[in-house]
PDB file of C-alpha atoms in Angstrom:
ATOM      1  CA  UNK A   1      -2.792  -7.522 -22.651  1.00  0.00           C
ATOM      2  CA  UNK A   2      -0.180  -5.420 -24.404  1.00  0.00           C
ATOM      3  CA  UNK A   3       2.701  -4.418 -22.124  1.00  0.00           C
ATOM      4  CA  UNK A   4       5.868  -2.340 -22.372  1.00  0.00           C
ATOM      5  CA  UNK A   5       8.975  -2.117 -20.209  1.00  0.00           C
ATOM      6  CA  UNK A   6      10.575   1.221 -19.299  1.00  0.00           C
ATOM      7  CA  UNK A   7      13.929   0.837 -17.531  1.00  0.00           C
ATOM      8  CA  UNK A   8      17.318   2.421 -18.162  1.00  0.00           C
ATOM      9  CA  UNK A   9      19.162  -0.899 -17.660  1.00  0.00           C
ATOM     10  CA  UNK A  10      19.107  -3.228 -20.653  1.00  0.00           C
ATOM     11  CA  UNK A  11      19.769  -6.274 -18.426  1.00  0.00           C
ATOM     12  CA  UNK A  12      16.753  -5.383 -16.291  1.00  0.00           C
ATOM     13  CA  UNK A  13      14.530  -5.031 -19.367  1.00  0.00           C
ATOM     14  CA  UNK A  14      15.743  -8.383 -20.690  1.00  0.00           C
ATOM     15  CA  UNK A  15      15.091 -10.098 -17.330  1.00  0.00           C
ATOM     16  CA  UNK A  16      11.556  -8.681 -17.044  1.00  0.00           C
ATOM     17  CA  UNK A  17      10.743  -9.631 -20.631  1.00  0.00           C
ATOM     18  CA  UNK A  18      12.009 -13.186 -20.152  1.00  0.00           C
ATOM     19  CA  UNK A  19      10.048 -13.625 -16.924  1.00  0.00           C
ATOM     20  CA  UNK A  20       6.834 -12.243 -18.407  1.00  0.00           C
ATOM     21  CA  UNK A  21       7.121 -14.519 -21.432  1.00  0.00           C
ATOM     22  CA  UNK A  22       7.782 -17.516 -19.181  1.00  0.00           C
ATOM     23  CA  UNK A  23       5.216 -16.943 -16.425  1.00  0.00           C
ATOM     24  CA  UNK A  24       2.526 -14.587 -17.776  1.00  0.00           C
ATOM     25  CA  UNK A  25       1.211 -15.987 -21.068  1.00  0.00           C
ATOM     26  CA  UNK A  26      -1.662 -13.493 -21.198  1.00  0.00           C
ATOM     27  CA  UNK A  27       0.821 -10.591 -21.378  1.00  0.00           C
ATOM     28  CA  UNK A  28       2.544  -9.657 -24.637  1.00  0.00           C
ATOM     29  CA  UNK A  29       5.608  -7.369 -24.469  1.00  0.00           C
ATOM     30  CA  UNK A  30       5.254  -5.027 -27.458  1.00  0.00           C
ATOM     31  CA  UNK A  31       8.011  -2.503 -26.758  1.00  0.00           C
ATOM     32  CA  UNK A  32      10.831  -1.253 -24.545  1.00  0.00           C
ATOM     33  CA  UNK A  33      12.209   2.163 -23.603  1.00  0.00           C
ATOM     34  CA  UNK A  34      15.137   3.383 -21.503  1.00  0.00           C
ATOM     35  CA  UNK A  35      13.897   6.650 -20.043  1.00  0.00           C
ATOM     36  CA  UNK A  36      11.154   9.194 -19.469  1.00  0.00           C
ATOM     37  CA  UNK A  37      11.188  10.825 -22.907  1.00  0.00           C
ATOM     38  CA  UNK A  38      11.488   7.601 -24.901  1.00  0.00           C
ATOM     39  CA  UNK A  39       8.965   5.934 -22.601  1.00  0.00           C
ATOM     40  CA  UNK A  40       6.344   8.658 -23.100  1.00  0.00           C
ATOM     41  CA  UNK A  41       6.843   8.422 -26.856  1.00  0.00           C
ATOM     42  CA  UNK A  42       6.453   4.630 -26.784  1.00  0.00           C
ATOM     43  CA  UNK A  43       3.249   4.873 -24.724  1.00  0.00           C
ATOM     44  CA  UNK A  44       1.741   7.229 -27.314  1.00  0.00           C
ATOM     45  CA  UNK A  45       2.776   4.913 -30.145  1.00  0.00           C
ATOM     46  CA  UNK A  46       1.579   1.521 -28.851  1.00  0.00           C
ATOM     47  CA  UNK A  47      -1.141   2.464 -26.318  1.00  0.00           C
ATOM     48  CA  UNK A  48      -0.242  -0.329 -23.855  1.00  0.00           C
ATOM     49  CA  UNK A  49      -2.567  -1.942 -21.318  1.00  0.00           C
ATOM     50  CA  UNK A  50       0.257  -2.394 -18.790  1.00  0.00           C
ATOM     51  CA  UNK A  51       3.579  -0.636 -18.131  1.00  0.00           C
ATOM     52  CA  UNK A  52       6.482  -2.087 -16.150  1.00  0.00           C
ATOM     53  CA  UNK A  53       8.074   1.153 -14.945  1.00  0.00           C
ATOM     54  CA  UNK A  54      11.403   1.856 -13.257  1.00  0.00           C
ATOM     55  CA  UNK A  55      11.433   4.666 -10.697  1.00  0.00           C
ATOM     56  CA  UNK A  56      14.869   6.234 -11.138  1.00  0.00           C
ATOM     57  CA  UNK A  57      16.131   6.902 -14.669  1.00  0.00           C
ATOM     58  CA  UNK A  58      18.803   9.273 -16.044  1.00  0.00           C
ATOM     59  CA  UNK A  59      16.335  11.773 -17.530  1.00  0.00           C
ATOM     60  CA  UNK A  60      13.828  11.746 -14.668  1.00  0.00           C
ATOM     61  CA  UNK A  61      11.604   9.456 -12.624  1.00  0.00           C
ATOM     62  CA  UNK A  62       8.707   7.173 -13.332  1.00  0.00           C
ATOM     63  CA  UNK A  63       6.496   9.784 -11.675  1.00  0.00           C
ATOM     64  CA  UNK A  64       7.668  12.389 -14.207  1.00  0.00           C
ATOM     65  CA  UNK A  65       6.604  10.069 -16.990  1.00  0.00           C
ATOM     66  CA  UNK A  66       3.166   9.507 -15.469  1.00  0.00           C
ATOM     67  CA  UNK A  67       2.637  13.259 -15.160  1.00  0.00           C
ATOM     68  CA  UNK A  68       3.254  13.497 -18.901  1.00  0.00           C
ATOM     69  CA  UNK A  69       1.076  10.568 -19.946  1.00  0.00           C
ATOM     70  CA  UNK A  70      -1.479  10.258 -17.151  1.00  0.00           C
ATOM     71  CA  UNK A  71      -2.552   6.792 -15.941  1.00  0.00           C
ATOM     72  CA  UNK A  72      -6.124   6.568 -17.188  1.00  0.00           C
ATOM     73  CA  UNK A  73      -5.280   4.463 -20.226  1.00  0.00           C
ATOM     74  CA  UNK A  74      -3.009   1.808 -18.683  1.00  0.00           C
ATOM     75  CA  UNK A  75      -2.066  -0.018 -15.490  1.00  0.00           C
ATOM     76  CA  UNK A  76       1.364   0.399 -13.868  1.00  0.00           C
ATOM     77  CA  UNK A  77       3.666  -2.014 -12.066  1.00  0.00           C
ATOM     78  CA  UNK A  78       6.717  -0.244 -10.671  1.00  0.00           C
ATOM     79  CA  UNK A  79      10.068  -2.022 -10.587  1.00  0.00           C
ATOM     80  CA  UNK A  80      12.602  -1.001  -7.961  1.00  0.00           C
ATOM     81  CA  UNK A  81      15.811  -2.091  -6.276  1.00  0.00           C
ATOM     82  CA  UNK A  82      15.668  -3.164  -2.628  1.00  0.00           C
ATOM     83  CA  UNK A  83      14.829   0.015  -0.727  1.00  0.00           C
ATOM     84  CA  UNK A  84      13.014  -0.154   2.616  1.00  0.00           C
ATOM     85  CA  UNK A  85      11.950   3.495   2.340  1.00  0.00           C
ATOM     86  CA  UNK A  86      10.355   2.955  -1.091  1.00  0.00           C
ATOM     87  CA  UNK A  87       8.709  -0.311  -0.057  1.00  0.00           C
ATOM     88  CA  UNK A  88       6.960   1.407   2.856  1.00  0.00           C
ATOM     89  CA  UNK A  89       5.611   4.027   0.458  1.00  0.00           C
ATOM     90  CA  UNK A  90       4.324   1.305  -1.866  1.00  0.00           C
ATOM     91  CA  UNK A  91       2.474  -0.355   1.019  1.00  0.00           C
ATOM     92  CA  UNK A  92       0.721   2.885   1.962  1.00  0.00           C
ATOM     93  CA  UNK A  93      -0.337   3.480  -1.632  1.00  0.00           C
ATOM     94  CA  UNK A  94      -1.301  -0.124  -2.516  1.00  0.00           C
ATOM     95  CA  UNK A  95       0.353   0.420  -5.917  1.00  0.00           C
ATOM     96  CA  UNK A  96       1.762  -2.772  -7.405  1.00  0.00           C
ATOM     97  CA  UNK A  97       5.544  -3.069  -7.367  1.00  0.00           C
ATOM     98  CA  UNK A  98       8.280  -5.630  -7.974  1.00  0.00           C
ATOM     99  CA  UNK A  99      11.690  -5.713  -6.358  1.00  0.00           C
ATOM    100  CA  UNK A 100      14.712  -6.487  -8.491  1.00  0.00           C
ATOM    101  CA  UNK A 101      15.709  -9.250  -9.030  1.00  0.00           C
ATOM    102  CA  UNK A 102      12.086 -10.165  -9.670  1.00  0.00           C
ATOM    103  CA  UNK A 103      10.573 -13.251  -8.088  1.00  0.00           C
ATOM    104  CA  UNK A 104       8.323 -15.151 -10.555  1.00  0.00           C
ATOM    105  CA  UNK A 105       5.557 -15.711  -7.985  1.00  0.00           C
ATOM    106  CA  UNK A 106       5.501 -11.997  -7.126  1.00  0.00           C
ATOM    107  CA  UNK A 107       5.412 -11.158 -10.834  1.00  0.00           C
ATOM    108  CA  UNK A 108       2.372 -13.377 -11.392  1.00  0.00           C
ATOM    109  CA  UNK A 109       0.643 -11.898  -8.326  1.00  0.00           C
ATOM    110  CA  UNK A 110       1.366  -8.294  -9.350  1.00  0.00           C
ATOM    111  CA  UNK A 111       0.067  -8.862 -12.877  1.00  0.00           C
ATOM    112  CA  UNK A 112      -3.125 -10.485 -11.558  1.00  0.00           C
ATOM    113  CA  UNK A 113      -3.719  -7.615  -9.105  1.00  0.00           C
ATOM    114  CA  UNK A 114      -2.967  -4.898 -11.652  1.00  0.00           C
ATOM    115  CA  UNK A 115      -5.695  -6.201 -13.943  1.00  0.00           C
ATOM    116  CA  UNK A 116      -8.348  -5.635 -11.253  1.00  0.00           C
ATOM    117  CA  UNK A 117      -7.015  -2.635  -9.293  1.00  0.00           C
ATOM    118  CA  UNK A 118      -7.545   1.043  -9.984  1.00  0.00           C
ATOM    119  CA  UNK A 119      -4.645   3.463  -9.526  1.00  0.00           C
ATOM    120  CA  UNK A 120      -6.902   6.454  -8.968  1.00  0.00           C
ATOM    121  CA  UNK A 121      -5.397   8.452  -6.097  1.00  0.00           C
ATOM    122  CA  UNK A 122      -2.899   5.706  -5.213  1.00  0.00           C
ATOM    123  CA  UNK A 123       0.048   6.970  -7.248  1.00  0.00           C
ATOM    124  CA  UNK A 124      -0.377  10.426  -5.703  1.00  0.00           C
ATOM    125  CA  UNK A 125      -0.080   8.840  -2.235  1.00  0.00           C
ATOM    126  CA  UNK A 126       3.001   6.932  -3.380  1.00  0.00           C
ATOM    127  CA  UNK A 127       4.714  10.024  -4.736  1.00  0.00           C
ATOM    128  CA  UNK A 128       3.858  12.195  -1.715  1.00  0.00           C
ATOM    129  CA  UNK A 129       5.027   9.546   0.754  1.00  0.00           C
ATOM    130  CA  UNK A 130       8.328   9.049  -1.052  1.00  0.00           C
ATOM    131  CA  UNK A 131       8.860  12.818  -1.259  1.00  0.00           C
ATOM    132  CA  UNK A 132       7.841  13.783   2.290  1.00  0.00           C
ATOM    133  CA  UNK A 133       8.852  10.625   4.159  1.00  0.00           C
ATOM    134  CA  UNK A 134       5.495  10.576   5.933  1.00  0.00           C
ATOM    135  CA  UNK A 135       2.049   9.483   4.792  1.00  0.00           C
ATOM    136  CA  UNK A 136      -1.190  11.351   5.474  1.00  0.00           C
ATOM    137  CA  UNK A 137      -3.450   9.027   3.494  1.00  0.00           C
ATOM    138  CA  UNK A 138      -3.563   5.302   2.884  1.00  0.00           C
ATOM    139  CA  UNK A 139      -5.010   3.218   0.042  1.00  0.00           C
ATOM    140  CA  UNK A 140      -7.080   0.287   1.270  1.00  0.00           C
ATOM    141  CA  UNK A 141      -7.954  -2.650  -0.979  1.00  0.00           C
ATOM    142  CA  UNK A 142     -11.289  -4.405  -0.566  1.00  0.00           C
ATOM    143  CA  UNK A 143     -12.493  -7.291  -2.715  1.00  0.00           C
ATOM    144  CA  UNK A 144     -14.358  -4.826  -4.928  1.00  0.00           C
ATOM    145  CA  UNK A 145     -12.262  -1.636  -5.044  1.00  0.00           C
ATOM    146  CA  UNK A 146      -9.480   0.526  -3.630  1.00  0.00           C
ATOM    147  CA  UNK A 147     -10.424   3.403  -1.316  1.00  0.00           C
ATOM    148  CA  UNK A 148      -8.251   6.341  -0.261  1.00  0.00           C
ATOM    149  CA  UNK A 149      -8.650   7.233   3.419  1.00  0.00           C
ATOM    150  CA  UNK A 150      -7.099   9.757   5.806  1.00  0.00           C
ATOM    151  CA  UNK A 151      -4.916   8.020   8.406  1.00  0.00           C
ATOM    152  CA  UNK A 152      -6.101  10.511  11.034  1.00  0.00           C
ATOM    153  CA  UNK A 153      -9.698   9.265  10.574  1.00  0.00           C
ATOM    154  CA  UNK A 154      -8.917   5.638  11.444  1.00  0.00           C
ATOM    155  CA  UNK A 155     -10.193   4.861  14.955  1.00  0.00           C
ATOM    156  CA  UNK A 156      -9.158   1.231  15.142  1.00  0.00           C
ATOM    157  CA  UNK A 157      -8.492  -1.968  13.190  1.00  0.00           C
ATOM    158  CA  UNK A 158      -9.696  -5.444  14.085  1.00  0.00           C
ATOM    159  CA  UNK A 159      -8.415  -8.767  12.770  1.00  0.00           C
ATOM    160  CA  UNK A 160     -10.891 -10.875  10.816  1.00  0.00           C
ATOM    161  CA  UNK A 161      -8.992 -14.083   9.940  1.00  0.00           C
ATOM    162  CA  UNK A 162      -6.835 -13.037   6.930  1.00  0.00           C
ATOM    163  CA  UNK A 163      -8.677  -9.733   6.554  1.00  0.00           C
ATOM    164  CA  UNK A 164      -8.800  -6.525   8.618  1.00  0.00           C
ATOM    165  CA  UNK A 165     -11.871  -4.492   9.559  1.00  0.00           C
ATOM    166  CA  UNK A 166     -11.206  -0.741   9.665  1.00  0.00           C
ATOM    167  CA  UNK A 167     -13.394   1.541  11.794  1.00  0.00           C
ATOM    168  CA  UNK A 168     -13.475   5.278  11.005  1.00  0.00           C
ATOM    169  CA  UNK A 169     -14.391   8.403  12.950  1.00  0.00           C
ATOM    170  CA  UNK A 170     -17.484   9.021  10.811  1.00  0.00           C
ATOM    171  CA  UNK A 171     -18.943   5.685  11.934  1.00  0.00           C
ATOM    172  CA  UNK A 172     -18.217   3.793   8.706  1.00  0.00           C
ATOM    173  CA  UNK A 173     -16.210   0.597   8.484  1.00  0.00           C
ATOM    174  CA  UNK A 174     -14.346  -1.256   5.766  1.00  0.00           C
ATOM    175  CA  UNK A 175     -13.191  -4.868   5.354  1.00  0.00           C
ATOM    176  CA  UNK A 176      -9.710  -4.844   3.816  1.00  0.00           C
ATOM    177  CA  UNK A 177      -7.933  -7.749   2.150  1.00  0.00           C
ATOM    178  CA  UNK A 178      -4.761  -7.755   4.265  1.00  0.00           C
ATOM    179  CA  UNK A 179      -3.838  -9.047   7.705  1.00  0.00           C
ATOM    180  CA  UNK A 180      -3.737  -6.930  10.858  1.00  0.00           C
ATOM    181  CA  UNK A 181       0.010  -7.500  11.168  1.00  0.00           C
ATOM    182  CA  UNK A 182       0.554  -5.680   7.896  1.00  0.00           C
ATOM    183  CA  UNK A 183      -1.169  -2.568   9.289  1.00  0.00           C
ATOM    184  CA  UNK A 184       0.485  -2.898  12.697  1.00  0.00           C
ATOM    185  CA  UNK A 185       3.881  -2.592  10.998  1.00  0.00           C
ATOM    186  CA  UNK A 186       2.691   0.214   8.753  1.00  0.00           C
ATOM    187  CA  UNK A 187       0.769   2.390  11.217  1.00  0.00           C
ATOM    188  CA  UNK A 188       2.769   2.049  14.456  1.00  0.00           C
ATOM    189  CA  UNK A 189       4.852   5.187  13.635  1.00  0.00           C
ATOM    190  CA  UNK A 190       1.558   7.142  13.494  1.00  0.00           C
ATOM    191  CA  UNK A 191       0.537   6.622  17.146  1.00  0.00           C
ATOM    192  CA  UNK A 192      -1.249   3.332  16.532  1.00  0.00           C
ATOM    193  CA  UNK A 193      -0.799   0.635  19.169  1.00  0.00           C
ATOM    194  CA  UNK A 194      -1.409  -3.117  19.075  1.00  0.00           C
ATOM    195  CA  UNK A 195      -3.259  -3.670  22.362  1.00  0.00           C
ATOM    196  CA  UNK A 196      -4.401  -7.210  21.679  1.00  0.00           C
ATOM    197  CA  UNK A 197      -3.672  -9.958  19.166  1.00  0.00           C
ATOM    198  CA  UNK A 198      -6.818  -8.946  17.286  1.00  0.00           C
ATOM    199  CA  UNK A 199      -6.875  -5.179  17.869  1.00  0.00           C
ATOM    200  CA  UNK A 200      -4.887  -2.148  16.713  1.00  0.00           C
ATOM    201  CA  UNK A 201      -6.037   1.256  17.970  1.00  0.00           C
ATOM    202  CA  UNK A 202      -5.310   4.900  17.171  1.00  0.00           C
ATOM    203  CA  UNK A 203      -4.166   6.296  20.533  1.00  0.00           C
ATOM    204  CA  UNK A 204      -5.620   9.712  19.631  1.00  0.00           C
ATOM    205  CA  UNK A 205      -9.108   8.209  20.004  1.00  0.00           C
ATOM    206  CA  UNK A 206      -8.593   6.671  23.456  1.00  0.00           C
ATOM    207  CA  UNK A 207     -11.060   8.008  26.047  1.00  0.00           C
ATOM    208  CA  UNK A 208     -10.359   5.827  29.079  1.00  0.00           C
ATOM    209  CA  UNK A 209      -8.829   2.601  30.341  1.00  0.00           C
ATOM    210  CA  UNK A 210     -11.077   0.405  32.462  1.00  0.00           C
ATOM    211  CA  UNK A 211      -9.295  -2.108  34.683  1.00  0.00           C
ATOM    212  CA  UNK A 212     -12.320  -4.350  35.244  1.00  0.00           C
ATOM    213  CA  UNK A 213     -13.081  -7.518  33.262  1.00  0.00           C
ATOM    214  CA  UNK A 214      -9.396  -8.088  32.537  1.00  0.00           C
ATOM    215  CA  UNK A 215      -8.840  -4.551  31.288  1.00  0.00           C
ATOM    216  CA  UNK A 216     -10.228  -2.761  28.239  1.00  0.00           C
ATOM    217  CA  UNK A 217     -10.077   0.582  26.458  1.00  0.00           C
ATOM    218  CA  UNK A 218     -13.050   2.834  25.749  1.00  0.00           C
ATOM    219  CA  UNK A 219     -12.578   4.874  22.581  1.00  0.00           C
ATOM    220  CA  UNK A 220     -14.157   8.198  21.626  1.00  0.00           C
ATOM    221  CA  UNK A 221     -16.688   6.457  19.410  1.00  0.00           C
ATOM    222  CA  UNK A 222     -17.769   4.527  22.563  1.00  0.00           C
ATOM    223  CA  UNK A 223     -16.444   1.230  21.233  1.00  0.00           C
ATOM    224  CA  UNK A 224     -14.569  -1.019  23.669  1.00  0.00           C
ATOM    225  CA  UNK A 225     -11.365  -2.890  22.916  1.00  0.00           C
ATOM    226  CA  UNK A 226      -9.867  -5.617  25.145  1.00  0.00           C
ATOM    227  CA  UNK A 227      -6.269  -5.287  26.329  1.00  0.00           C
ATOM    228  CA  UNK A 228      -4.203  -8.457  26.500  1.00  0.00           C
ATOM    229  CA  UNK A 229      -2.262  -9.223  29.678  1.00  0.00           C
ATOM    230  CA  UNK A 230       1.115  -8.914  28.002  1.00  0.00           C
ATOM    231  CA  UNK A 231       0.214  -5.514  26.503  1.00  0.00           C
ATOM    232  CA  UNK A 232      -1.050  -3.863  29.705  1.00  0.00           C
ATOM    233  CA  UNK A 233       2.272  -2.179  30.557  1.00  0.00           C
ATOM    234  CA  UNK A 234       2.551  -0.724  27.082  1.00  0.00           C
ATOM    235  CA  UNK A 235      -1.039   0.517  27.266  1.00  0.00           C
ATOM    236  CA  UNK A 236      -0.425   2.140  30.652  1.00  0.00           C
ATOM    237  CA  UNK A 237       2.631   3.918  29.242  1.00  0.00           C
ATOM    238  CA  UNK A 238       0.494   5.183  26.362  1.00  0.00           C
ATOM    239  CA  UNK A 239      -2.202   6.411  28.776  1.00  0.00           C
ATOM    240  CA  UNK A 240       0.401   8.300  30.799  1.00  0.00           C
ATOM    241  CA  UNK A 241       1.484  10.214  27.683  1.00  0.00           C
ATOM    242  CA  UNK A 242      -2.024  11.215  26.587  1.00  0.00           C
TER     243      UNK A 242
END
């Protein structure tokens, strides 16, 4: 795969190039650029398969560059400094990213994922989340593809070993290749509640709480979800607010 690096810091470009050459032998760095204008020109000239792209540059952002070039012809791995706000946006979008300084294992993983993943719709989620500070949609990776779903349509999530099963309001479901804890952290600000070690629910879909059989919730799709003993108080507080 032909790759280029677009970053305004020469030290950052050098570090990425060295790491790619050392740890990713299938990737060949064929060019570098320091900004949006020079980056767009380089993309047109070399037609890369993969772009390592900084977000903030003196003449614009990585998003500005992608609006100029589109993303149909190449894959993107964003590079960014440690920024909790940006990292949250990346997780919602499922777009590959690397934090500076780059960890070799994360580099290898990001390159492997970028080869198989589609960015269709995901970069739009990333940009909107970073701009608005709140996500309305989420990109979910399965073993076969990435799907874009409305957060408001998620009824509940259930742990399945190292995977998570998503249940939606239209009756469909989706097995996603990340743990439930990942989505607990991500969705809790959006009225989702971990009611059991294996269950995360959207409180907007709660219909009733039944105290029999140890306690369980009935959701609007008529599914039932157990409530763990240690989460009962939290669940009762949620019920009181509904």
